[in-house]
Amino acid sequence: MYLKIDYLNFRKLENPDIRNTSLHQEFNALRLVMRWAELNDLVGKNDLPDYPTLKKEDNRRTFFRPDEYKSLLKTSRSRFQEKEVSEETRFLRERLHWWIVFMVGCGLRVSEAQHLKFGDIKEFTKNNIKQLEIAVREGKTGSRLVVSENSSYQAIIKLKQLYLKNGVRIDKSTNVFQTNTFSKSLNNLLEECDLKTDDRLNKKRDGKSFRQTYISWEIIKNKRNLHWIAKNCGNSIEVIQKNYANNLTQEDFFSEKINAIPIV
């Protein structure tokens, strides 16, 4: 006697956030197992399950256009300069501000920034512009060296000043951002400046949107090829092409100079 279950419903009840791409891989594995069982006379043809057709997911990524990013930074700046809130709140808000600037300038994953230590960061100068070389040691796709924009360098300088002002000791082993998550404070900021939803895609923005902004801007600036961008971000060229380059529309190729956005 066989117990019939709806595997798709079972997995979505177990994990409501599971993506269709993951389910597709699981169904492929199940097909192989059941095919092997059939070839070895362990099951008959009538025992083979029907596999549902999964809806193709919208793989377009949320990112910030320059005007949206400027609005975000302006609101963030005003929040950490408020006199009516406590010193601790101002500290937390300013730390979030420099985390945002840092992320948009280097494209690290949220988890990679979470594990970053000051000893993983080196400064260098190219064409009289200060940049960072960031050693990612616990990345999703392994270890790599990341080259940042000048804005990430400026963010680290400001963050160090903030820490010294508030008595936070810094050495090579010190965690750069001193927190496991910015989710709550970031959501509050995005809600306050009405940028929680990317209206072009009707998708919610979160911490991943800053990495996605970095990648999208690199493609739009067209100063570096996809191979360089993929290597710097710890992705394959295929992922960059499929999830970013192919989904940018003509209106995304704005003429505004991204490097002219004030960060301080």
XYZ file of N, CA and C in Angstrom:
792
model
N 0.855 -1.195 0.000
C 0.000 0.000 0.000
C 0.888 1.241 0.000
N 0.586 2.178 -0.911
C 1.388 3.382 -1.038
C 0.650 4.571 -0.426
N 1.407 5.410 0.266
C 0.852 6.647 0.811
C 1.117 7.764 -0.197
N 0.054 8.309 -0.775
C 0.225 9.362 -1.768
C 0.242 10.729 -1.086
N 1.228 11.521 -1.417
C 1.309 12.880 -0.887
C 1.566 13.846 -2.031
N 1.172 15.102 -1.842
C 1.454 16.160 -2.805
C 2.795 16.764 -2.404
N 3.845 16.349 -3.089
C 5.194 16.762 -2.695
C 5.355 18.280 -2.769
N 4.760 18.887 -3.786
C 4.887 20.333 -3.952
C 4.288 21.079 -2.758
N 3.072 20.684 -2.365
C 2.436 21.326 -1.208
C 3.202 21.032 0.080
N 3.699 19.793 0.178
C 4.468 19.404 1.364
C 5.691 20.288 1.540
N 6.451 20.520 0.442
C 7.677 21.323 0.528
C 7.368 22.785 0.819
N 6.266 23.287 0.252
C 5.933 24.694 0.469
C 5.366 24.933 1.869
N 4.737 23.908 2.439
C 4.319 24.016 3.831
C 5.529 23.968 4.757
N 6.468 23.119 4.394
C 7.688 22.969 5.184
C 8.555 24.217 5.109
N 8.643 24.807 3.921
C 9.471 25.998 3.704
C 8.741 26.944 2.740
N 7.952 27.879 3.277
C 7.157 28.775 2.422
C 7.997 29.632 1.476
N 9.278 29.833 1.822
C 10.136 30.700 1.002
C 10.918 29.944 -0.067
N 10.682 28.644 -0.191
C 11.456 27.868 -1.163
C 11.178 28.379 -2.577
N 12.239 28.520 -3.361
C 12.110 29.041 -4.719
C 11.806 27.909 -5.699
N 11.145 28.269 -6.777
C 10.802 27.269 -7.794
C 12.037 26.645 -8.422
N 13.138 27.407 -8.474
C 14.375 26.844 -9.021
C 14.868 25.679 -8.163
N 14.719 25.814 -6.841
C 15.117 24.733 -5.933
C 14.189 23.534 -6.100
N 12.897 23.799 -6.216
C 11.930 22.708 -6.422
C 12.189 21.994 -7.742
N 12.531 22.746 -8.755
C 12.833 22.158 -10.066
C 14.001 21.178 -9.966
N 15.029 21.562 -9.209
C 16.189 20.680 -9.014
C 15.787 19.424 -8.244
N 14.916 19.591 -7.246
C 14.471 18.436 -6.471
C 13.651 17.479 -7.334
N 12.792 18.021 -8.178
C 11.986 17.175 -9.066
C 12.875 16.428 -10.055
N 13.914 17.082 -10.533
C 14.849 16.398 -11.433
C 15.525 15.227 -10.730
N 15.901 15.434 -9.456
C 16.517 14.356 -8.678
C 15.524 13.205 -8.475
N 14.263 13.553 -8.181
C 13.234 12.527 -7.999
C 12.997 11.738 -9.291
N 13.030 12.425 -10.415
C 12.856 11.742 -11.705
C 13.942 10.695 -11.910
N 15.178 11.086 -11.584
C 16.303 10.163 -11.757
C 16.163 8.945 -10.845
N 15.758 9.190 -9.594
C 15.588 8.087 -8.635
C 14.478 7.136 -9.102
N 13.352 7.721 -9.511
C 12.226 6.892 -9.939
C 12.528 6.158 -11.251
N 13.287 6.798 -12.117
C 13.677 6.141 -13.364
C 14.567 4.942 -13.065
N 15.509 5.124 -12.122
C 16.388 4.018 -11.717
C 15.560 2.883 -11.120
N 14.577 3.245 -10.267
C 13.723 2.232 -9.626
C 12.918 1.466 -10.666
N 12.440 2.158 -11.695
C 11.675 1.498 -12.748
C 12.556 0.548 -13.549
N 13.767 0.992 -13.886
C 14.689 0.154 -14.663
C 15.093 -1.105 -13.900
N 15.059 -1.032 -12.571
C 15.433 -2.180 -11.736
C 14.208 -2.931 -11.214
N 13.074 -2.687 -11.853
C 11.824 -3.397 -11.541
C 11.388 -3.259 -10.089
N 11.729 -2.122 -9.491
C 11.291 -1.868 -8.121
C 9.926 -1.186 -8.094
N 9.597 -0.513 -9.170
C 8.278 0.106 -9.318
C 7.825 -0.105 -10.762
N 6.544 -0.031 -10.943
C 6.011 -0.133 -12.290
C 5.690 1.243 -12.863
N 5.329 1.261 -14.151
C 5.038 2.535 -14.800
C 3.886 3.260 -14.123
N 2.917 2.491 -13.635
C 1.766 3.115 -12.995
C 2.108 3.737 -11.644
N 3.268 3.373 -11.123
C 3.688 3.912 -9.826
C 4.439 5.234 -9.967
N 4.806 5.582 -11.206
C 5.581 6.812 -11.409
C 4.684 8.027 -11.191
N 5.172 9.008 -10.447
C 4.339 10.186 -10.146
C 4.257 11.147 -11.326
N 3.249 12.004 -11.284
C 3.165 13.117 -12.229
C 3.911 14.312 -11.625
N 4.693 14.949 -12.434
C 5.458 16.098 -11.949
C 4.797 17.386 -12.428
N 4.492 18.291 -11.493
C 3.794 19.528 -11.878
C 4.705 20.462 -12.679
N 4.082 21.260 -13.508
C 4.823 22.297 -14.232
C 4.936 23.513 -13.329
N 6.160 23.895 -13.052
C 6.389 25.013 -12.152
C 6.377 26.325 -12.920
N 5.733 27.298 -12.328
C 5.676 28.622 -12.942
C 7.065 29.241 -12.993
N 7.412 29.793 -14.142
C 8.719 30.427 -14.289
C 8.794 31.668 -13.410
N 9.859 31.739 -12.604
C 9.984 32.857 -11.678
C 10.532 34.098 -12.373
N 10.115 35.238 -11.867
C 10.638 36.511 -12.340
C 12.003 36.720 -11.697
N 13.074 36.582 -12.471
C 14.412 36.662 -11.901
C 15.034 38.050 -12.000
N 14.200 39.044 -12.328
C 14.720 40.408 -12.371
C 15.085 40.865 -10.961
N 16.179 41.601 -10.838
C 16.686 42.011 -9.536
C 16.312 43.464 -9.229
N 15.977 43.711 -7.957
C 15.689 45.077 -7.536
C 16.991 45.853 -7.388
N 16.969 47.102 -7.818
C 18.124 47.972 -7.580
C 17.640 49.413 -7.492
N 18.553 50.313 -7.139
C 18.212 51.721 -6.989
C 18.747 52.508 -8.178
N 17.890 53.348 -8.761
C 18.357 54.302 -9.739
C 19.031 55.459 -8.988
N 19.868 56.261 -9.645
C 20.600 57.331 -8.939
C 19.708 58.269 -8.135
N 18.557 58.652 -8.686
C 17.684 59.574 -7.952
C 17.117 58.908 -6.701
N 16.824 57.613 -6.791
C 16.323 56.878 -5.630
C 17.419 56.722 -4.578
N 18.623 56.443 -5.037
C 19.745 56.256 -4.109
C 20.072 57.563 -3.389
N 20.045 58.673 -4.105
C 20.294 59.974 -3.482
C 19.232 60.284 -2.439
N 17.985 59.954 -2.763
C 16.903 60.167 -1.807
C 17.093 59.307 -0.561
N 17.526 58.061 -0.767
C 17.775 57.149 0.353
C 18.868 57.690 1.264
N 19.979 58.138 0.675
C 21.093 58.654 1.479
C 20.721 59.955 2.182
N 19.952 60.790 1.515
C 19.531 62.062 2.126
C 18.682 61.793 3.359
N 17.730 60.871 3.237
C 16.885 60.522 4.375
C 17.699 59.869 5.480
N 18.600 58.974 5.093
C 19.445 58.294 6.071
C 20.302 59.298 6.836
N 20.853 60.250 6.109
C 21.715 61.268 6.726
C 20.933 62.110 7.738
N 19.738 62.494 7.349
C 18.925 63.312 8.260
C 18.524 62.516 9.502
N 18.337 61.202 9.338
C 17.954 60.354 10.477
C 19.069 60.254 11.516
N 20.318 60.088 11.057
C 21.372 59.934 12.069
C 21.882 61.286 12.587
N 21.366 62.375 12.027
C 21.730 63.699 12.542
C 20.646 64.287 13.431
N 19.559 63.544 13.615
C 18.478 64.031 14.474
C 18.962 64.227 15.899
N 18.575 65.337 16.523
C 18.984 65.640 17.895
C 18.015 65.052 18.917
N 16.788 64.738 18.452
C 15.751 64.294 19.390
C 15.895 62.832 19.802
N 16.733 62.066 19.079
C 16.889 60.646 19.409
C 18.126 60.445 20.277
N 18.232 59.263 20.855
C 19.340 58.980 21.763
C 20.662 58.831 21.009
N 21.756 58.918 21.750
C 23.095 58.732 21.169
C 23.223 57.346 20.541
N 22.647 56.342 21.215
C 22.721 54.978 20.696
C 21.989 54.859 19.356
N 20.804 55.475 19.269
C 20.040 55.423 18.025
C 20.787 56.118 16.898
N 21.410 57.277 17.211
C 22.181 57.983 16.183
C 23.357 57.137 15.716
N 24.006 56.449 16.658
C 25.128 55.559 16.313
C 24.664 54.439 15.384
N 23.560 53.792 15.739
C 23.060 52.675 14.935
C 22.639 53.128 13.546
N 22.019 54.290 13.463
C 21.577 54.800 12.170
C 22.759 55.202 11.287
N 23.777 55.796 11.900
C 24.939 56.190 11.096
C 25.707 54.955 10.635
N 25.800 53.951 11.486
C 26.462 52.709 11.076
C 25.738 52.081 9.890
N 24.412 52.075 9.928
C 23.626 51.589 8.796
C 23.928 52.396 7.541
N 24.035 53.706 7.670
C 24.307 54.587 6.528
C 25.605 54.180 5.829
N 26.659 53.977 6.610
C 27.961 53.646 6.005
C 27.999 52.213 5.493
N 27.179 51.353 6.081
C 27.036 49.995 5.530
C 26.426 50.057 4.134
N 25.394 50.869 3.951
C 24.746 51.018 2.642
C 25.744 51.534 1.614
N 26.463 52.598 1.965
C 27.439 53.182 1.034
C 28.513 52.160 0.676
N 28.982 51.436 1.682
C 29.999 50.409 1.461
C 29.497 49.332 0.504
N 28.287 48.840 0.737
C 27.739 47.743 -0.062
C 27.538 48.137 -1.522
N 27.032 49.337 -1.759
C 26.802 49.787 -3.132
C 28.124 50.010 -3.859
N 29.189 50.235 -3.095
C 30.485 50.481 -3.706
C 31.331 49.249 -3.960
N 30.871 48.075 -3.487
C 31.709 46.878 -3.678
C 30.919 45.642 -4.106
N 29.615 45.598 -3.845
C 28.804 44.473 -4.309
C 28.951 43.198 -3.513
N 29.411 43.278 -2.256
C 29.478 42.071 -1.431
C 28.081 41.551 -1.135
N 27.977 40.255 -0.907
C 26.737 39.686 -0.400
C 26.568 40.115 1.055
N 25.326 40.141 1.518
C 25.050 40.533 2.898
C 25.812 39.641 3.871
N 25.814 38.338 3.618
C 26.503 37.394 4.505
C 28.019 37.604 4.478
N 28.558 38.015 3.346
C 30.003 38.262 3.233
C 30.405 39.489 4.050
N 29.590 40.529 3.999
C 29.863 41.731 4.791
C 29.710 41.438 6.280
N 28.800 40.550 6.601
C 28.539 40.190 7.998
C 29.781 39.585 8.658
N 30.563 38.816 7.895
C 31.740 38.146 8.447
C 33.036 38.941 8.251
N 32.940 40.106 7.640
C 34.130 40.877 7.284
C 34.823 41.463 8.513
N 36.150 41.363 8.527
C 36.957 41.947 9.595
C 37.873 43.029 9.009
N 38.307 43.953 9.865
C 39.153 45.035 9.366
C 40.462 44.508 8.782
N 40.910 43.367 9.262
C 42.128 42.767 8.716
C 41.957 42.230 7.308
N 40.714 42.118 6.846
C 40.430 41.631 5.490
C 40.457 42.754 4.457
N 40.653 43.989 4.928
C 40.554 45.152 4.039
C 41.916 45.828 3.887
N 42.312 46.077 2.657
C 43.544 46.810 2.364
C 43.217 48.000 1.463
N 43.885 49.125 1.731
C 43.706 50.320 0.909
C 44.756 50.340 -0.198
N 44.375 50.857 -1.353
C 45.352 51.086 -2.417
C 44.900 52.273 -3.249
N 45.825 52.841 -3.991
C 45.536 54.017 -4.806
C 45.770 53.691 -6.269
N 44.788 54.016 -7.099
C 44.900 53.822 -8.541
C 44.413 55.088 -9.234
N 45.266 55.669 -10.061
C 44.934 56.930 -10.741
C 44.515 58.005 -9.747
N 45.260 58.050 -8.627
C 45.019 59.032 -7.562
C 43.667 58.867 -6.869
N 43.064 57.699 -7.006
C 41.779 57.431 -6.359
C 41.957 56.308 -5.343
N 41.545 56.560 -4.111
C 41.632 55.553 -3.052
C 40.542 54.496 -3.221
N 40.959 53.234 -3.164
C 40.025 52.121 -3.259
C 40.367 51.069 -2.212
N 39.564 50.028 -2.153
C 39.805 48.931 -1.221
C 39.995 47.627 -1.971
N 40.869 46.793 -1.430
C 40.948 45.390 -1.841
C 40.422 44.581 -0.665
N 39.335 43.879 -0.885
C 38.629 43.187 0.190
C 38.780 41.682 0.022
N 39.302 41.032 1.044
C 39.454 39.580 1.008
C 38.194 38.927 1.570
N 37.418 38.303 0.698
C 36.227 37.563 1.130
C 36.667 36.142 1.461
N 36.509 35.747 2.715
C 36.999 34.435 3.162
C 35.876 33.422 3.385
N 34.661 33.911 3.532
C 33.526 33.007 3.779
C 32.413 33.310 2.783
N 32.756 33.340 1.509
C 31.770 33.663 0.485
C 30.943 32.470 0.078
N 29.810 32.745 -0.515
C 28.908 31.694 -0.997
C 29.591 30.824 -2.039
N 30.471 31.427 -2.839
C 31.169 30.696 -3.904
C 32.662 30.564 -3.609
N 33.029 30.603 -2.332
C 34.430 30.439 -1.959
C 35.099 31.767 -1.664
N 36.429 31.729 -1.607
C 37.209 32.930 -1.308
C 37.528 33.694 -2.589
N 37.662 35.023 -2.456
C 38.042 35.858 -3.602
C 38.499 37.222 -3.107
N 39.158 37.962 -3.980
C 39.529 39.343 -3.704
C 38.582 40.261 -4.466
N 38.060 41.248 -3.775
C 37.095 42.186 -4.366
C 37.733 43.571 -4.433
N 37.614 44.212 -5.567
C 38.080 45.592 -5.737
C 36.878 46.514 -5.634
N 36.948 47.487 -4.734
C 35.804 48.367 -4.489
C 35.927 49.680 -5.253
N 34.841 50.442 -5.212
C 34.852 51.821 -5.677
C 35.373 52.712 -4.542
N 35.650 53.968 -4.855
C 36.123 54.910 -3.844
C 35.102 55.110 -2.731
N 33.810 54.996 -3.053
C 32.771 55.214 -2.042
C 32.893 54.229 -0.882
N 33.296 52.990 -1.160
C 33.485 52.009 -0.084
C 34.657 52.409 0.812
N 35.696 52.927 0.200
C 36.838 53.437 0.972
C 36.379 54.559 1.900
N 35.607 55.510 1.357
C 35.108 56.628 2.165
C 34.223 56.123 3.302
N 33.430 55.103 3.023
C 32.543 54.555 4.047
C 33.329 53.953 5.209
N 34.400 53.243 4.898
C 35.224 52.632 5.952
C 35.919 53.698 6.784
N 36.408 54.762 6.149
C 37.035 55.863 6.888
C 36.026 56.482 7.857
N 34.822 56.746 7.366
C 33.782 57.343 8.214
C 33.360 56.392 9.333
N 33.301 55.102 9.022
C 32.921 54.108 10.025
C 33.962 54.045 11.140
N 35.236 54.088 10.776
C 36.303 54.092 11.785
C 36.195 55.317 12.688
N 35.915 56.465 12.082
C 35.745 57.690 12.865
C 34.574 57.562 13.826
N 33.490 56.954 13.360
C 32.310 56.741 14.206
C 32.645 55.837 15.378
N 33.370 54.762 15.110
C 33.739 53.824 16.171
C 34.653 54.477 17.207
N 35.651 55.212 16.729
C 36.582 55.867 17.652
C 35.858 56.893 18.518
N 34.921 57.613 17.923
C 34.144 58.617 18.651
C 33.302 57.972 19.745
N 32.852 56.729 19.499
C 31.974 56.047 20.454
C 32.702 54.999 21.298
N 34.021 55.032 21.273
C 34.806 54.162 22.149
C 34.879 52.713 21.716
N 34.636 52.435 20.437
C 34.736 51.067 19.919
C 36.187 50.825 19.494
N 36.836 49.866 20.124
C 38.237 49.563 19.806
C 38.317 48.801 18.485
N 39.311 49.151 17.682
C 39.467 48.551 16.364
C 40.849 47.923 16.231
N 40.876 46.657 15.810
C 42.119 46.023 15.379
C 41.787 45.105 14.206
N 42.758 44.336 13.758
C 42.548 43.509 12.563
C 41.460 42.464 12.742
N 41.223 42.050 13.981
C 40.231 40.997 14.232
C 38.829 41.550 14.490
N 38.696 42.877 14.507
C 37.405 43.495 14.794
C 36.445 43.322 13.621
N 35.233 42.878 13.921
C 34.194 42.772 12.889
C 33.837 44.174 12.403
N 33.803 44.362 11.096
C 33.641 45.706 10.530
C 32.310 46.338 10.910
N 31.217 45.586 10.833
C 29.904 46.203 11.034
C 29.245 45.852 12.363
N 29.875 44.993 13.158
C 29.478 44.789 14.558
C 28.020 44.351 14.753
N 27.428 43.696 13.753
C 26.042 43.257 13.888
C 25.779 42.101 12.941
N 24.787 41.285 13.269
C 24.410 40.167 12.403
C 23.390 40.567 11.348
N 22.646 41.636 11.622
C 21.603 42.026 10.658
C 21.257 43.500 10.790
N 20.924 44.094 9.656
C 20.404 45.459 9.613
C 18.932 45.469 9.213
N 18.308 44.306 9.167
C 16.979 44.164 8.561
C 15.950 45.146 9.110
N 15.815 45.218 10.430
C 14.775 46.059 11.028
C 15.032 47.527 10.742
N 16.251 48.002 10.998
C 16.569 49.418 10.793
C 16.526 49.779 9.311
N 16.935 48.839 8.439
C 16.874 49.096 7.004
C 15.427 49.198 6.538
N 14.568 48.315 7.022
C 13.149 48.372 6.657
C 12.525 49.704 7.072
N 12.885 50.173 8.272
C 12.366 51.459 8.746
C 12.810 52.590 7.832
N 14.068 52.550 7.421
C 14.597 53.586 6.526
C 13.912 53.548 5.164
N 13.791 52.355 4.595
C 13.160 52.216 3.279
C 11.702 52.668 3.313
N 11.009 52.349 4.398
C 9.616 52.762 4.536
C 9.522 54.284 4.644
N 10.433 54.880 5.390
C 10.385 56.325 5.610
C 10.573 57.113 4.318
N 11.422 56.610 3.422
C 11.629 57.340 2.161
C 10.854 56.720 1.003
N 9.888 55.857 1.316
C 8.974 55.276 0.336
C 9.724 54.545 -0.778
N 10.724 53.768 -0.384
C 11.520 53.015 -1.356
C 11.533 51.522 -1.053
N 10.631 51.084 -0.183
C 10.598 49.667 0.173
C 10.276 48.796 -1.029
N 9.422 49.292 -1.918
C 9.028 48.534 -3.111
C 9.654 49.144 -4.351
N 10.243 48.297 -5.187
C 10.721 48.728 -6.500
C 9.506 48.736 -7.417
N 8.988 49.916 -7.704
C 7.737 50.031 -8.454
C 7.838 49.499 -9.875
N 9.031 49.491 -10.442
C 9.185 48.981 -11.808
C 8.958 47.478 -11.868
N 9.310 46.796 -10.781
C 9.199 45.337 -10.747
C 8.097 44.858 -9.813
N 7.568 45.760 -8.992
C 6.605 45.399 -7.953
C 7.191 44.339 -7.023
N 8.441 44.552 -6.636
C 9.137 43.647 -5.718
C 9.669 44.438 -4.531
N 9.749 43.755 -3.389
C 10.253 44.390 -2.180
C 11.776 44.475 -2.213
N 12.303 45.598 -1.751
C 13.747 45.753 -1.618
C 14.182 45.294 -0.226
N 15.433 44.802 -0.151
C 16.022 44.427 1.131
C 17.534 44.619 1.023
N 18.285 44.034 1.935
C 19.730 44.214 1.932
C 20.400 43.742 0.655
N 19.817 42.752 -0.012
C 20.390 42.243 -1.260
C 20.344 43.283 -2.379
N 19.447 44.242 -2.256
C 19.266 45.236 -3.318
C 20.508 46.103 -3.523
N 21.362 46.205 -2.496
C 22.561 47.041 -2.640
C 23.623 46.338 -3.493
N 23.776 45.043 -3.306
C 24.655 44.273 -4.192
C 24.112 44.329 -5.623
N 22.806 44.204 -5.736
C 22.175 44.229 -7.052
C 22.292 45.596 -7.711
N 22.317 46.640 -6.882
C 22.549 47.991 -7.399
C 23.968 48.103 -7.946
N 24.934 47.591 -7.186
C 26.332 47.630 -7.636
C 26.490 46.945 -8.990
N 25.945 45.728 -9.118
C 26.097 44.964 -10.364
C 25.397 45.678 -11.519
N 24.174 46.146 -11.277
C 23.422 46.825 -12.339
C 24.143 48.087 -12.789
N 24.676 48.853 -11.836
C 25.389 50.084 -12.191
C 26.665 49.787 -12.970
N 27.356 48.712 -12.587
C 28.580 48.348 -13.320
C 28.261 48.032 -14.780
N 27.153 47.333 -14.993
C 26.743 47.006 -16.371
C 26.367 48.283 -17.123
N 25.613 49.157 -16.455
C 25.142 50.380 -17.099
C 26.309 51.316 -17.424
N 27.282 51.425 -16.514
C 28.437 52.300 -16.766
C 29.268 51.822 -17.944
N 29.256 50.482 -18.165
C 29.924 49.884 -19.321
C 31.425 50.208 -19.385
N 32.055 50.261 -18.215
C 33.506 50.498 -18.177
C 34.275 49.196 -17.978
N 33.563 48.157 -17.543
C 34.188 46.864 -17.297
C 33.340 45.779 -17.947
N 34.007 44.718 -18.399
C 33.252 43.657 -19.076
C 32.583 42.733 -18.054
N 31.685 41.893 -18.544
C 30.923 41.013 -17.661
C 31.809 40.008 -16.938
N 32.904 39.610 -17.574
C 33.837 38.670 -16.934
C 34.424 39.294 -15.677
N 34.845 40.563 -15.762
C 35.412 41.249 -14.591
C 34.359 41.388 -13.504
N 33.156 41.807 -13.865
C 32.079 41.988 -12.887
C 31.754 40.666 -12.194
N 31.636 39.604 -12.982
C 31.311 38.285 -12.425
C 32.387 37.818 -11.450
N 33.639 37.984 -11.828
C 34.757 37.565 -10.970
C 34.777 38.371 -9.680
N 34.560 39.677 -9.785
C 34.587 40.546 -8.609
C 33.442 40.234 -7.650
N 32.322 39.769 -8.200
C 31.134 39.508 -7.381
C 30.986 38.044 -6.970
N 31.894 37.187 -7.429
C 31.782 35.779 -7.069
C 30.620 35.089 -7.738
N 30.374 35.456 -8.996
C 29.293 34.859 -9.781
C 29.839 34.371 -11.109
N 29.019 33.642 -11.837
C 29.393 33.253 -13.187
C 28.916 34.326 -14.165
N 29.526 34.359 -15.337
C 29.087 35.297 -16.377
C 27.635 35.007 -16.740
N 27.265 33.727 -16.747
C 25.903 33.341 -17.115
C 24.881 33.942 -16.150
N 25.203 33.932 -14.851
C 24.286 34.496 -13.851
C 24.151 36.007 -14.039
N 25.279 36.680 -14.256
C 25.245 38.127 -14.468
C 24.434 38.464 -15.718
N 24.649 37.673 -16.774
C 23.944 37.914 -18.029
C 22.448 37.659 -17.868
N 22.101 36.522 -17.263
C 20.693 36.111 -17.160
C 19.902 36.961 -16.179
N 20.471 37.224 -15.010
C 19.714 37.868 -13.950
C 19.833 39.391 -13.931
N 20.804 39.924 -14.643
C 21.013 41.367 -14.613
C 20.998 41.985 -16.021
N 22.029 41.669 -16.818
C 22.193 42.327 -18.114
C 20.971 42.157 -19.012
N 20.422 40.958 -19.063
C 19.288 40.696 -19.953
C 17.995 41.356 -19.487
N 17.963 41.761 -18.217
C 16.729 42.314 -17.668
C 16.726 43.834 -17.566
N 17.844 44.469 -17.913
C 17.885 45.927 -17.898
C 17.194 46.467 -19.143
N 16.341 47.450 -18.959
C 15.629 48.047 -20.081
C 16.307 49.342 -20.499
N 15.858 49.896 -21.610
C 16.461 51.122 -22.128
C 16.383 52.259 -21.112
N 15.271 52.321 -20.375
C 15.112 53.411 -19.408
C 16.065 53.279 -18.221
N 16.625 52.079 -18.037
C 17.588 51.891 -16.950
C 18.944 52.509 -17.283
N 19.202 52.736 -18.547
C 20.507 53.259 -18.936
C 20.490 54.781 -18.851
N 20.462 55.239 -17.602
C 20.387 56.666 -17.327
C 21.699 57.361 -17.665
N 21.612 58.654 -17.909
C 22.791 59.431 -18.296
C 23.460 60.090 -17.100
N 22.783 60.092 -15.961
C 23.324 60.747 -14.776
C 24.611 60.072 -14.312
N 25.587 60.869 -13.910
C 26.866 60.334 -13.463
C 26.716 59.741 -12.069
N 26.946 58.438 -11.974
C 26.785 57.758 -10.705
C 27.843 58.212 -9.708
N 29.071 58.458 -10.186
C 30.141 58.836 -9.258
C 29.998 60.263 -8.728
N 28.950 60.972 -9.178
C 28.716 62.320 -8.684
C 27.758 62.338 -7.501
N 27.272 61.170 -7.096
C 26.320 61.105 -5.970
C 27.048 61.387 -4.657
N 26.632 62.419 -3.917
C 27.290 62.725 -2.631
C 26.954 61.662 -1.591
N 27.961 61.247 -0.841
C 27.733 60.191 0.154
C 27.900 60.712 1.580
N 28.386 61.916 1.760
C 28.621 62.444 3.103
C 27.771 63.676 3.356
